[in-house]
Amino acid sequence: MRGTWKLKLRMWITSILMFTIVYFLVMLAGWYLGVRSYMIWLFASLVIVFLQYWFGPSLVKRSMNVRPLSEAEAPHIHQMVEELANEAGIKKPEIGLSEVNIPNAFAYGRSSRSGHIAITRPILGLLDRDELRAVIGHEMGHIKHNDMIVTSAVSVIPMICYYIALSFMFSGDRDNGATIIIGIVGYLFYLIGQLLVLFISRTREYYADEASVEFGNRPAALVSALYKLSYGAARCDNDTISDLNTNRAFFVNDINNAQNDINDFRQIDFDGNGKITDDELRRLANSDVKISKKNGLMELLSTHPDSLKRVKRLAELEP
């Protein structure tokens, strides 16, 4: 497995850019309100970032309706998590059950020492043991890399920018052009922030996939799991997808892009049985994969990498 220094560098750069956006917006708002002290602006910005860091995991837990999953309820899940934690060399994460009606899994927490892995109830009847272990290994990779707190923290910043933009643009203070300017700047920062969140989210998925393989899972098992999870998401109604849209970056795959992902997976499901075997993945490893310009553009607006590019990387890890 390659080193994770590029992932860490990108997380640091993204965090610094996001903090800069927060500081600049606080400065504009402070200037408008008559507060002209850069120390106050800095303090307010640090408070905002700290609150995101501290309350981010709790917000994820509440919004995803997660409850503790005891060892008595699911001993096989606890055994998998313990084995994978030992492989990763980290403390065993807390395990939770998310009562949302879509098959998936996600990780959250402030650090690898306080990590949580949650699985949704529908995933239990959908994946076989190897596939489920590969998915949990993927989430263990997020905890190992400490990337879930960055995603949790920075994903809130664009929404702050959005609400600031709305409040200033429609404040009713038409006599003061500063409100319109702050609103427009806030909206521009919202768009920039969204692109940064999507970029770091896609990057971390590649590393988590590789981590799952490093922890002893077969690449084909993870690809097969992604295939089935795409089918599971495609069967969900629009209301369920919409309710989970703000948290989709935490999932193993992009639930908004499920049907396109299914079409991609079908290209390598040569026997059409709804699973991806080791042999099918090896065939992909020896072929060229090109994505269309349309899919390339869609990837820029997605929380996860293009599925064919993602599977191609996993295919290259197939022994």
PDB file of C-alpha atoms in Angstrom:
ATOM      1  CA  MET A   1       0.000   0.000   0.000  1.00  0.00           C
ATOM      2  CA  ARG A   2       1.253   3.473  -0.882  1.00  0.00           C
ATOM      3  CA  GLY A   3       1.858   6.026   1.842  1.00  0.00           C
ATOM      4  CA  THR A   4      -0.890   8.370   2.906  1.00  0.00           C
ATOM      5  CA  TRP A   5       1.161  11.574   2.882  1.00  0.00           C
ATOM      6  CA  LYS A   6      -0.736  12.892  -0.154  1.00  0.00           C
ATOM      7  CA  LEU A   7      -4.049  12.351   1.616  1.00  0.00           C
ATOM      8  CA  LYS A   8      -2.780  14.107   4.741  1.00  0.00           C
ATOM      9  CA  LEU A   9      -1.381  16.988   2.684  1.00  0.00           C
ATOM     10  CA  ARG A  10      -4.681  17.440   0.871  1.00  0.00           C
ATOM     11  CA  MET A  11      -6.620  17.331   4.138  1.00  0.00           C
ATOM     12  CA  TRP A  12      -4.363  20.022   5.610  1.00  0.00           C
ATOM     13  CA  ILE A  13      -4.670  22.204   2.517  1.00  0.00           C
ATOM     14  CA  THR A  14      -8.452  21.790   2.460  1.00  0.00           C
ATOM     15  CA  SER A  15      -8.705  22.593   6.164  1.00  0.00           C
ATOM     16  CA  ILE A  16      -6.561  25.720   5.782  1.00  0.00           C
ATOM     17  CA  LEU A  17      -8.601  26.925   2.798  1.00  0.00           C
ATOM     18  CA  MET A  18     -11.843  26.312   4.669  1.00  0.00           C
ATOM     19  CA  PHE A  19     -10.579  28.200   7.715  1.00  0.00           C
ATOM     20  CA  THR A  20      -9.556  31.060   5.441  1.00  0.00           C
ATOM     21  CA  ILE A  21     -13.094  31.171   4.047  1.00  0.00           C
ATOM     22  CA  VAL A  22     -14.568  31.233   7.565  1.00  0.00           C
ATOM     23  CA  TYR A  23     -12.169  33.987   8.645  1.00  0.00           C
ATOM     24  CA  PHE A  24     -12.888  36.125   5.601  1.00  0.00           C
ATOM     25  CA  LEU A  25     -16.651  35.835   6.086  1.00  0.00           C
ATOM     26  CA  VAL A  26     -16.333  36.661   9.791  1.00  0.00           C
ATOM     27  CA  MET A  27     -14.195  39.660   8.832  1.00  0.00           C
ATOM     28  CA  LEU A  28     -16.806  40.908   6.355  1.00  0.00           C
ATOM     29  CA  ALA A  29     -19.633  40.426   8.840  1.00  0.00           C
ATOM     30  CA  GLY A  30     -17.596  42.082  11.599  1.00  0.00           C
ATOM     31  CA  TRP A  31     -16.746  45.018   9.357  1.00  0.00           C
ATOM     32  CA  TYR A  32     -20.411  45.447   8.500  1.00  0.00           C
ATOM     33  CA  LEU A  33     -21.371  45.320  12.204  1.00  0.00           C
ATOM     34  CA  GLY A  34     -18.668  47.792  13.169  1.00  0.00           C
ATOM     35  CA  VAL A  35     -16.245  45.313  14.752  1.00  0.00           C
ATOM     36  CA  ARG A  36     -12.779  46.246  13.405  1.00  0.00           C
ATOM     37  CA  SER A  37     -10.473  44.037  15.520  1.00  0.00           C
ATOM     38  CA  TYR A  38      -8.661  41.254  13.683  1.00  0.00           C
ATOM     39  CA  MET A  39      -8.169  39.455  17.018  1.00  0.00           C
ATOM     40  CA  ILE A  40     -11.933  39.274  17.511  1.00  0.00           C
ATOM     41  CA  TRP A  41     -12.325  38.026  13.935  1.00  0.00           C
ATOM     42  CA  LEU A  42      -9.691  35.353  14.558  1.00  0.00           C
ATOM     43  CA  PHE A  43     -11.233  34.313  17.855  1.00  0.00           C
ATOM     44  CA  ALA A  44     -14.728  34.052  16.339  1.00  0.00           C
ATOM     45  CA  SER A  45     -13.361  31.966  13.442  1.00  0.00           C
ATOM     46  CA  LEU A  46     -11.546  29.595  15.803  1.00  0.00           C
ATOM     47  CA  VAL A  47     -14.710  29.188  17.889  1.00  0.00           C
ATOM     48  CA  ILE A  48     -16.724  28.270  14.792  1.00  0.00           C
ATOM     49  CA  VAL A  49     -14.147  25.687  13.695  1.00  0.00           C
ATOM     50  CA  PHE A  50     -13.855  24.240  17.216  1.00  0.00           C
ATOM     51  CA  LEU A  51     -17.633  23.869  17.505  1.00  0.00           C
ATOM     52  CA  GLN A  52     -17.671  21.967  14.217  1.00  0.00           C
ATOM     53  CA  TYR A  53     -14.878  19.701  15.422  1.00  0.00           C
ATOM     54  CA  TRP A  54     -16.493  19.063  18.807  1.00  0.00           C
ATOM     55  CA  PHE A  55     -20.130  18.629  17.819  1.00  0.00           C
ATOM     56  CA  GLY A  56     -19.626  17.177  14.310  1.00  0.00           C
ATOM     57  CA  PRO A  57     -19.685  13.494  15.368  1.00  0.00           C
ATOM     58  CA  SER A  58     -22.744  14.046  17.571  1.00  0.00           C
ATOM     59  CA  LEU A  59     -24.580  15.715  14.704  1.00  0.00           C
ATOM     60  CA  VAL A  60     -23.761  12.799  12.403  1.00  0.00           C
ATOM     61  CA  LYS A  61     -24.932  10.292  15.011  1.00  0.00           C
ATOM     62  CA  ARG A  62     -28.208  12.114  15.578  1.00  0.00           C
ATOM     63  CA  SER A  63     -28.964  12.800  11.925  1.00  0.00           C
ATOM     64  CA  MET A  64     -28.285   9.158  11.001  1.00  0.00           C
ATOM     65  CA  ASN A  65     -30.297   7.789  13.950  1.00  0.00           C
ATOM     66  CA  VAL A  66     -27.443   5.638  15.303  1.00  0.00           C
ATOM     67  CA  ARG A  67     -27.751   3.501  18.425  1.00  0.00           C
ATOM     68  CA  PRO A  68     -25.130   1.208  20.025  1.00  0.00           C
ATOM     69  CA  LEU A  69     -24.983  -2.315  18.613  1.00  0.00           C
ATOM     70  CA  SER A  70     -24.182  -4.726  21.431  1.00  0.00           C
ATOM     71  CA  GLU A  71     -22.000  -7.789  21.059  1.00  0.00           C
ATOM     72  CA  ALA A  72     -24.934  -9.972  22.091  1.00  0.00           C
ATOM     73  CA  GLU A  73     -26.957  -8.669  19.127  1.00  0.00           C
ATOM     74  CA  ALA A  74     -24.256  -9.118  16.508  1.00  0.00           C
ATOM     75  CA  PRO A  75     -21.242 -11.117  17.718  1.00  0.00           C
ATOM     76  CA  HIS A  76     -20.001 -11.679  14.139  1.00  0.00           C
ATOM     77  CA  ILE A  77     -19.907  -7.924  13.500  1.00  0.00           C
ATOM     78  CA  HIS A  78     -17.938  -7.303  16.680  1.00  0.00           C
ATOM     79  CA  GLN A  79     -15.516 -10.085  15.735  1.00  0.00           C
ATOM     80  CA  MET A  80     -14.957  -8.536  12.290  1.00  0.00           C
ATOM     81  CA  VAL A  81     -14.363  -5.083  13.737  1.00  0.00           C
ATOM     82  CA  GLU A  82     -11.951  -6.402  16.351  1.00  0.00           C
ATOM     83  CA  GLU A  83      -9.977  -8.370  13.745  1.00  0.00           C
ATOM     84  CA  LEU A  84      -9.790  -5.374  11.431  1.00  0.00           C
ATOM     85  CA  ALA A  85      -8.814  -3.015  14.260  1.00  0.00           C
ATOM     86  CA  ASN A  86      -5.937  -5.348  15.106  1.00  0.00           C
ATOM     87  CA  GLU A  87      -4.880  -5.359  11.448  1.00  0.00           C
ATOM     88  CA  ALA A  88      -5.050  -1.562  11.385  1.00  0.00           C
ATOM     89  CA  GLY A  89      -3.187  -1.219  14.677  1.00  0.00           C
ATOM     90  CA  ILE A  90      -5.822   1.014  16.260  1.00  0.00           C
ATOM     91  CA  LYS A  91      -8.266   0.831  19.138  1.00  0.00           C
ATOM     92  CA  LYS A  92     -11.457  -1.100  18.393  1.00  0.00           C
ATOM     93  CA  PRO A  93     -14.066   1.485  17.316  1.00  0.00           C
ATOM     94  CA  GLU A  94     -17.496   1.692  18.872  1.00  0.00           C
ATOM     95  CA  ILE A  95     -20.080  -0.107  16.750  1.00  0.00           C
ATOM     96  CA  GLY A  96     -23.517   1.291  16.025  1.00  0.00           C
ATOM     97  CA  LEU A  97     -26.659   0.418  14.089  1.00  0.00           C
ATOM     98  CA  SER A  98     -28.124   3.195  11.962  1.00  0.00           C
ATOM     99  CA  GLU A  99     -31.871   3.014  11.570  1.00  0.00           C
ATOM    100  CA  VAL A 100     -32.024   4.469   8.069  1.00  0.00           C
ATOM    101  CA  ASN A 101     -33.692   2.620   5.230  1.00  0.00           C
ATOM    102  CA  ILE A 102     -30.749   2.256   2.850  1.00  0.00           C
ATOM    103  CA  PRO A 103     -27.991  -0.397   2.815  1.00  0.00           C
ATOM    104  CA  ASN A 104     -24.655   1.194   3.662  1.00  0.00           C
ATOM    105  CA  ALA A 105     -22.032   1.852   6.347  1.00  0.00           C
ATOM    106  CA  PHE A 106     -20.064   4.857   7.567  1.00  0.00           C
ATOM    107  CA  ALA A 107     -17.426   5.994  10.060  1.00  0.00           C
ATOM    108  CA  TYR A 108     -17.386   9.070  12.257  1.00  0.00           C
ATOM    109  CA  GLY A 109     -15.536  10.424  15.277  1.00  0.00           C
ATOM    110  CA  ARG A 110     -12.921  12.982  16.280  1.00  0.00           C
ATOM    111  CA  SER A 111      -9.880  10.722  15.912  1.00  0.00           C
ATOM    112  CA  SER A 112      -8.800   7.102  15.550  1.00  0.00           C
ATOM    113  CA  ARG A 113      -8.958   6.830  19.344  1.00  0.00           C
ATOM    114  CA  SER A 114     -12.626   7.778  19.438  1.00  0.00           C
ATOM    115  CA  GLY A 115     -13.798   6.270  16.164  1.00  0.00           C
ATOM    116  CA  HIS A 116     -17.244   4.871  15.490  1.00  0.00           C
ATOM    117  CA  ILE A 117     -18.378   2.520  12.749  1.00  0.00           C
ATOM    118  CA  ALA A 118     -22.084   2.312  11.983  1.00  0.00           C
ATOM    119  CA  ILE A 119     -23.893  -0.072   9.674  1.00  0.00           C
ATOM    120  CA  THR A 120     -27.446   0.394   8.486  1.00  0.00           C
ATOM    121  CA  ARG A 121     -29.970  -2.355   9.105  1.00  0.00           C
ATOM    122  CA  PRO A 122     -30.647  -3.174   5.402  1.00  0.00           C
ATOM    123  CA  ILE A 123     -26.971  -3.975   4.736  1.00  0.00           C
ATOM    124  CA  LEU A 124     -27.125  -7.038   6.985  1.00  0.00           C
ATOM    125  CA  GLY A 125     -29.348  -9.022   4.652  1.00  0.00           C
ATOM    126  CA  LEU A 126     -27.701  -7.849   1.449  1.00  0.00           C
ATOM    127  CA  LEU A 127     -23.968  -8.619   1.683  1.00  0.00           C
ATOM    128  CA  ASP A 128     -22.236 -11.930   2.348  1.00  0.00           C
ATOM    129  CA  ARG A 129     -19.551 -12.199   5.032  1.00  0.00           C
ATOM    130  CA  ASP A 130     -16.575 -11.349   2.801  1.00  0.00           C
ATOM    131  CA  GLU A 131     -18.358  -8.355   1.285  1.00  0.00           C
ATOM    132  CA  LEU A 132     -19.449  -7.029   4.665  1.00  0.00           C
ATOM    133  CA  ARG A 133     -15.929  -7.441   6.058  1.00  0.00           C
ATOM    134  CA  ALA A 134     -14.523  -5.545   3.076  1.00  0.00           C
ATOM    135  CA  VAL A 135     -16.954  -2.667   3.640  1.00  0.00           C
ATOM    136  CA  ILE A 136     -16.166  -2.514   7.342  1.00  0.00           C
ATOM    137  CA  GLY A 137     -12.466  -2.621   6.409  1.00  0.00           C
ATOM    138  CA  HIS A 138     -13.069   0.394   4.183  1.00  0.00           C
ATOM    139  CA  GLU A 139     -14.600   2.283   7.109  1.00  0.00           C
ATOM    140  CA  MET A 140     -11.721   1.169   9.330  1.00  0.00           C
ATOM    141  CA  GLY A 141      -9.438   2.804   6.780  1.00  0.00           C
ATOM    142  CA  HIS A 142     -11.198   6.127   7.288  1.00  0.00           C
ATOM    143  CA  ILE A 143     -10.647   5.856  11.032  1.00  0.00           C
ATOM    144  CA  LYS A 144      -7.018   4.806  10.570  1.00  0.00           C
ATOM    145  CA  HIS A 145      -6.432   7.865   8.381  1.00  0.00           C
ATOM    146  CA  ASN A 146      -8.318  10.253  10.688  1.00  0.00           C
ATOM    147  CA  ASP A 147     -10.098  11.667   7.651  1.00  0.00           C
ATOM    148  CA  MET A 148     -13.691  11.428   8.921  1.00  0.00           C
ATOM    149  CA  ILE A 149     -13.384  14.423  11.260  1.00  0.00           C
ATOM    150  CA  VAL A 150     -12.035  16.588   8.428  1.00  0.00           C
ATOM    151  CA  THR A 151     -15.029  15.663   6.280  1.00  0.00           C
ATOM    152  CA  SER A 152     -17.393  16.228   9.184  1.00  0.00           C
ATOM    153  CA  ALA A 153     -15.912  19.647   9.996  1.00  0.00           C
ATOM    154  CA  VAL A 154     -15.392  21.107   6.535  1.00  0.00           C
ATOM    155  CA  SER A 155     -18.744  19.913   5.171  1.00  0.00           C
ATOM    156  CA  VAL A 156     -20.532  22.320   7.522  1.00  0.00           C
ATOM    157  CA  ILE A 157     -18.646  25.399   6.296  1.00  0.00           C
ATOM    158  CA  PRO A 158     -20.321  25.636   2.864  1.00  0.00           C
ATOM    159  CA  MET A 159     -23.719  25.538   4.568  1.00  0.00           C
ATOM    160  CA  ILE A 160     -22.644  28.373   6.890  1.00  0.00           C
ATOM    161  CA  CYS A 161     -21.610  30.352   3.812  1.00  0.00           C
ATOM    162  CA  TYR A 162     -24.948  29.576   2.176  1.00  0.00           C
ATOM    163  CA  TYR A 163     -27.019  30.811   5.115  1.00  0.00           C
ATOM    164  CA  ILE A 164     -24.855  33.918   5.486  1.00  0.00           C
ATOM    165  CA  ALA A 165     -25.373  34.627   1.789  1.00  0.00           C
ATOM    166  CA  LEU A 166     -29.148  34.272   2.112  1.00  0.00           C
ATOM    167  CA  SER A 167     -29.385  36.383   5.262  1.00  0.00           C
ATOM    168  CA  PHE A 168     -27.394  39.282   3.790  1.00  0.00           C
ATOM    169  CA  MET A 169     -28.791  39.222   0.243  1.00  0.00           C
ATOM    170  CA  PHE A 170     -32.379  39.223   1.494  1.00  0.00           C
ATOM    171  CA  SER A 171     -31.908  41.326   4.620  1.00  0.00           C
ATOM    172  CA  GLY A 172     -34.075  44.115   3.250  1.00  0.00           C
ATOM    173  CA  ASP A 173     -31.347  46.706   3.817  1.00  0.00           C
ATOM    174  CA  ARG A 174     -31.314  47.976   0.229  1.00  0.00           C
ATOM    175  CA  ASP A 175     -29.782  51.314   1.225  1.00  0.00           C
ATOM    176  CA  ASN A 176     -26.518  49.657   2.150  1.00  0.00           C
ATOM    177  CA  GLY A 177     -24.756  47.985  -0.784  1.00  0.00           C
ATOM    178  CA  ALA A 178     -22.432  46.192   1.627  1.00  0.00           C
ATOM    179  CA  THR A 179     -25.128  43.649   2.485  1.00  0.00           C
ATOM    180  CA  ILE A 180     -25.471  42.641  -1.167  1.00  0.00           C
ATOM    181  CA  ILE A 181     -21.691  42.389  -1.561  1.00  0.00           C
ATOM    182  CA  ILE A 182     -21.357  40.213   1.553  1.00  0.00           C
ATOM    183  CA  GLY A 183     -24.212  38.038   0.302  1.00  0.00           C
ATOM    184  CA  ILE A 184     -22.617  37.560  -3.112  1.00  0.00           C
ATOM    185  CA  VAL A 185     -19.201  36.805  -1.594  1.00  0.00           C
ATOM    186  CA  GLY A 186     -20.837  34.349   0.808  1.00  0.00           C
ATOM    187  CA  TYR A 187     -22.491  32.532  -2.087  1.00  0.00           C
ATOM    188  CA  LEU A 188     -19.226  32.358  -4.041  1.00  0.00           C
ATOM    189  CA  PHE A 189     -17.528  30.889  -0.972  1.00  0.00           C
ATOM    190  CA  TYR A 190     -20.390  28.407  -0.684  1.00  0.00           C
ATOM    191  CA  LEU A 191     -19.700  27.156  -4.228  1.00  0.00           C
ATOM    192  CA  ILE A 192     -15.933  27.017  -3.643  1.00  0.00           C
ATOM    193  CA  GLY A 193     -16.448  25.252  -0.324  1.00  0.00           C
ATOM    194  CA  GLN A 194     -18.717  22.654  -1.914  1.00  0.00           C
ATOM    195  CA  LEU A 195     -16.097  21.831  -4.554  1.00  0.00           C
ATOM    196  CA  LEU A 196     -13.422  21.501  -1.838  1.00  0.00           C
ATOM    197  CA  VAL A 197     -15.631  19.157   0.207  1.00  0.00           C
ATOM    198  CA  LEU A 198     -16.316  16.999  -2.843  1.00  0.00           C
ATOM    199  CA  PHE A 199     -12.612  16.922  -3.739  1.00  0.00           C
ATOM    200  CA  ILE A 200     -11.413  15.756  -0.322  1.00  0.00           C
ATOM    201  CA  SER A 201     -14.291  13.291  -0.084  1.00  0.00           C
ATOM    202  CA  ARG A 202     -13.342  11.607  -3.376  1.00  0.00           C
ATOM    203  CA  THR A 203      -9.660  11.505  -2.447  1.00  0.00           C
ATOM    204  CA  ARG A 204     -10.208   9.774   0.870  1.00  0.00           C
ATOM    205  CA  GLU A 205     -12.308   7.026  -0.728  1.00  0.00           C
ATOM    206  CA  TYR A 206      -9.372   5.743  -2.798  1.00  0.00           C
ATOM    207  CA  TYR A 207      -7.202   5.467   0.308  1.00  0.00           C
ATOM    208  CA  ALA A 208      -9.927   3.744   2.327  1.00  0.00           C
ATOM    209  CA  ASP A 209     -10.386   1.186  -0.476  1.00  0.00           C
ATOM    210  CA  GLU A 210      -6.665   0.414  -0.426  1.00  0.00           C
ATOM    211  CA  ALA A 211      -6.707   0.189   3.364  1.00  0.00           C
ATOM    212  CA  SER A 212      -9.461  -2.431   3.237  1.00  0.00           C
ATOM    213  CA  VAL A 213      -7.275  -4.562   0.974  1.00  0.00           C
ATOM    214  CA  GLU A 214      -4.257  -3.978   3.227  1.00  0.00           C
ATOM    215  CA  PHE A 215      -6.329  -5.276   6.162  1.00  0.00           C
ATOM    216  CA  GLY A 216      -6.757  -8.637   4.422  1.00  0.00           C
ATOM    217  CA  ASN A 217      -9.885  -8.207   2.287  1.00  0.00           C
ATOM    218  CA  ARG A 218     -10.128  -9.259  -1.335  1.00  0.00           C
ATOM    219  CA  PRO A 219     -10.519  -6.374  -3.811  1.00  0.00           C
ATOM    220  CA  ALA A 220     -13.247  -8.319  -5.607  1.00  0.00           C
ATOM    221  CA  ALA A 221     -15.240  -8.613  -2.361  1.00  0.00           C
ATOM    222  CA  LEU A 222     -15.247  -4.825  -1.951  1.00  0.00           C
ATOM    223  CA  VAL A 223     -16.188  -4.252  -5.604  1.00  0.00           C
ATOM    224  CA  SER A 224     -18.984  -6.793  -5.325  1.00  0.00           C
ATOM    225  CA  ALA A 225     -20.226  -5.039  -2.187  1.00  0.00           C
ATOM    226  CA  LEU A 226     -20.228  -1.659  -3.982  1.00  0.00           C
ATOM    227  CA  TYR A 227     -22.212  -3.279  -6.810  1.00  0.00           C
ATOM    228  CA  LYS A 228     -24.860  -4.594  -4.411  1.00  0.00           C
ATOM    229  CA  LEU A 229     -25.012  -1.345  -2.436  1.00  0.00           C
ATOM    230  CA  SER A 230     -25.682   0.534  -5.668  1.00  0.00           C
ATOM    231  CA  TYR A 231     -28.604  -1.779  -6.364  1.00  0.00           C
ATOM    232  CA  GLY A 232     -29.838  -1.236  -2.815  1.00  0.00           C
ATOM    233  CA  ALA A 233     -29.710   2.552  -3.178  1.00  0.00           C
ATOM    234  CA  ALA A 234     -31.419   2.428  -6.586  1.00  0.00           C
ATOM    235  CA  ARG A 235     -34.373   0.622  -5.027  1.00  0.00           C
ATOM    236  CA  CYS A 236     -34.914   3.348  -2.408  1.00  0.00           C
ATOM    237  CA  ASP A 237     -37.530   6.008  -2.951  1.00  0.00           C
ATOM    238  CA  ASN A 238     -36.592   9.612  -3.670  1.00  0.00           C
ATOM    239  CA  ASP A 239     -37.666  10.820  -0.220  1.00  0.00           C
ATOM    240  CA  THR A 240     -35.211   8.448   1.491  1.00  0.00           C
ATOM    241  CA  ILE A 241     -32.361   9.586  -0.778  1.00  0.00           C
ATOM    242  CA  SER A 242     -33.263  13.243  -0.252  1.00  0.00           C
ATOM    243  CA  ASP A 243     -33.327  12.882   3.539  1.00  0.00           C
ATOM    244  CA  LEU A 244     -29.800  11.444   3.529  1.00  0.00           C
ATOM    245  CA  ASN A 245     -28.370  13.717   0.851  1.00  0.00           C
ATOM    246  CA  THR A 246     -26.446  16.013   3.215  1.00  0.00           C
ATOM    247  CA  ASN A 247     -24.669  13.010   4.770  1.00  0.00           C
ATOM    248  CA  ARG A 248     -23.946  11.031   1.619  1.00  0.00           C
ATOM    249  CA  ALA A 249     -20.201  11.824   1.739  1.00  0.00           C
ATOM    250  CA  PHE A 250     -19.921   9.503   4.760  1.00  0.00           C
ATOM    251  CA  PHE A 251     -21.281   6.462   2.900  1.00  0.00           C
ATOM    252  CA  VAL A 252     -19.202   3.859   1.065  1.00  0.00           C
ATOM    253  CA  ASN A 253     -20.742   4.880  -2.261  1.00  0.00           C
ATOM    254  CA  ASP A 254     -22.622   7.886  -3.637  1.00  0.00           C
ATOM    255  CA  ILE A 255     -26.312   7.082  -3.161  1.00  0.00           C
ATOM    256  CA  ASN A 256     -27.258   9.859  -5.599  1.00  0.00           C
ATOM    257  CA  ASN A 257     -25.376   8.161  -8.431  1.00  0.00           C
ATOM    258  CA  ALA A 258     -26.565   4.597  -7.876  1.00  0.00           C
ATOM    259  CA  GLN A 259     -28.112   3.930 -11.289  1.00  0.00           C
ATOM    260  CA  ASN A 260     -25.048   5.170 -13.192  1.00  0.00           C
ATOM    261  CA  ASP A 261     -22.836   3.053 -10.945  1.00  0.00           C
ATOM    262  CA  ILE A 262     -24.963  -0.020 -11.698  1.00  0.00           C
ATOM    263  CA  ASN A 263     -24.492   0.560 -15.433  1.00  0.00           C
ATOM    264  CA  ASP A 264     -20.720   0.753 -14.903  1.00  0.00           C
ATOM    265  CA  PHE A 265     -20.582  -2.398 -12.788  1.00  0.00           C
ATOM    266  CA  ARG A 266     -22.610  -4.333 -15.357  1.00  0.00           C
ATOM    267  CA  GLN A 267     -19.786  -3.790 -17.847  1.00  0.00           C
ATOM    268  CA  ILE A 268     -17.476  -5.964 -15.743  1.00  0.00           C
ATOM    269  CA  ASP A 269     -20.133  -8.397 -14.481  1.00  0.00           C
ATOM    270  CA  PHE A 270     -19.439 -10.702 -17.409  1.00  0.00           C
ATOM    271  CA  ASP A 271     -21.625 -13.598 -16.221  1.00  0.00           C
ATOM    272  CA  GLY A 272     -24.450 -11.267 -15.136  1.00  0.00           C
ATOM    273  CA  ASN A 273     -24.922 -12.816 -11.690  1.00  0.00           C
ATOM    274  CA  GLY A 274     -24.872  -9.534  -9.742  1.00  0.00           C
ATOM    275  CA  LYS A 275     -21.475 -10.212  -8.150  1.00  0.00           C
ATOM    276  CA  ILE A 276     -17.896  -9.456  -9.158  1.00  0.00           C
ATOM    277  CA  THR A 277     -15.479 -12.378  -8.976  1.00  0.00           C
ATOM    278  CA  ASP A 278     -11.690 -12.371  -8.715  1.00  0.00           C
ATOM    279  CA  ASP A 279     -11.391 -13.472 -12.360  1.00  0.00           C
ATOM    280  CA  GLU A 280     -13.687 -10.687 -13.575  1.00  0.00           C
ATOM    281  CA  LEU A 281     -11.649  -8.131 -11.686  1.00  0.00           C
ATOM    282  CA  ARG A 282      -8.372  -9.499 -13.102  1.00  0.00           C
ATOM    283  CA  ARG A 283      -9.743  -9.066 -16.624  1.00  0.00           C
ATOM    284  CA  LEU A 284     -10.366  -5.400 -15.858  1.00  0.00           C
ATOM    285  CA  ALA A 285      -6.835  -4.974 -14.469  1.00  0.00           C
ATOM    286  CA  ASN A 286      -5.399  -5.850 -17.889  1.00  0.00           C
ATOM    287  CA  SER A 287      -7.646  -3.507 -19.866  1.00  0.00           C
ATOM    288  CA  ASP A 288      -7.790   0.230 -20.392  1.00  0.00           C
ATOM    289  CA  VAL A 289     -10.588   2.168 -18.711  1.00  0.00           C
ATOM    290  CA  LYS A 290     -11.700   5.454 -20.204  1.00  0.00           C
ATOM    291  CA  ILE A 291     -14.524   7.536 -18.811  1.00  0.00           C
ATOM    292  CA  SER A 292     -16.592   9.878 -20.940  1.00  0.00           C
ATOM    293  CA  LYS A 293     -16.410  13.645 -20.613  1.00  0.00           C
ATOM    294  CA  LYS A 294     -19.922  13.552 -19.181  1.00  0.00           C
ATOM    295  CA  ASN A 295     -18.897  11.110 -16.447  1.00  0.00           C
ATOM    296  CA  GLY A 296     -15.748  13.138 -15.796  1.00  0.00           C
ATOM    297  CA  LEU A 297     -17.865  16.238 -15.204  1.00  0.00           C
ATOM    298  CA  MET A 298     -20.297  14.301 -13.031  1.00  0.00           C
ATOM    299  CA  GLU A 299     -17.360  13.084 -10.947  1.00  0.00           C
ATOM    300  CA  LEU A 300     -16.402  16.684 -10.108  1.00  0.00           C
ATOM    301  CA  LEU A 301     -19.855  17.111  -8.590  1.00  0.00           C
ATOM    302  CA  SER A 302     -19.868  13.771  -6.779  1.00  0.00           C
ATOM    303  CA  THR A 303     -18.825  12.821  -3.258  1.00  0.00           C
ATOM    304  CA  HIS A 304     -17.193   9.627  -4.551  1.00  0.00           C
ATOM    305  CA  PRO A 305     -14.841   8.765  -7.410  1.00  0.00           C
ATOM    306  CA  ASP A 306     -16.162   7.558 -10.747  1.00  0.00           C
ATOM    307  CA  SER A 307     -17.029   3.902 -10.166  1.00  0.00           C
ATOM    308  CA  LEU A 308     -15.001   2.544 -13.111  1.00  0.00           C
ATOM    309  CA  LYS A 309     -11.894   4.483 -12.063  1.00  0.00           C
ATOM    310  CA  ARG A 310     -12.381   3.285  -8.518  1.00  0.00           C
ATOM    311  CA  VAL A 311     -12.813  -0.351  -9.559  1.00  0.00           C
ATOM    312  CA  LYS A 312      -9.815  -0.107 -11.902  1.00  0.00           C
ATOM    313  CA  ARG A 313      -7.609   0.889  -8.968  1.00  0.00           C
ATOM    314  CA  LEU A 314      -8.925  -2.028  -6.933  1.00  0.00           C
ATOM    315  CA  ALA A 315      -8.371  -4.355  -9.870  1.00  0.00           C
ATOM    316  CA  GLU A 316      -4.696  -3.386  -9.878  1.00  0.00           C
ATOM    317  CA  LEU A 317      -4.491  -4.614  -6.268  1.00  0.00           C
ATOM    318  CA  GLU A 318      -5.893  -8.043  -7.213  1.00  0.00           C
ATOM    319  CA  PRO A 319      -3.195 -10.710  -6.641  1.00  0.00           C
TER     320      PRO A 319
END
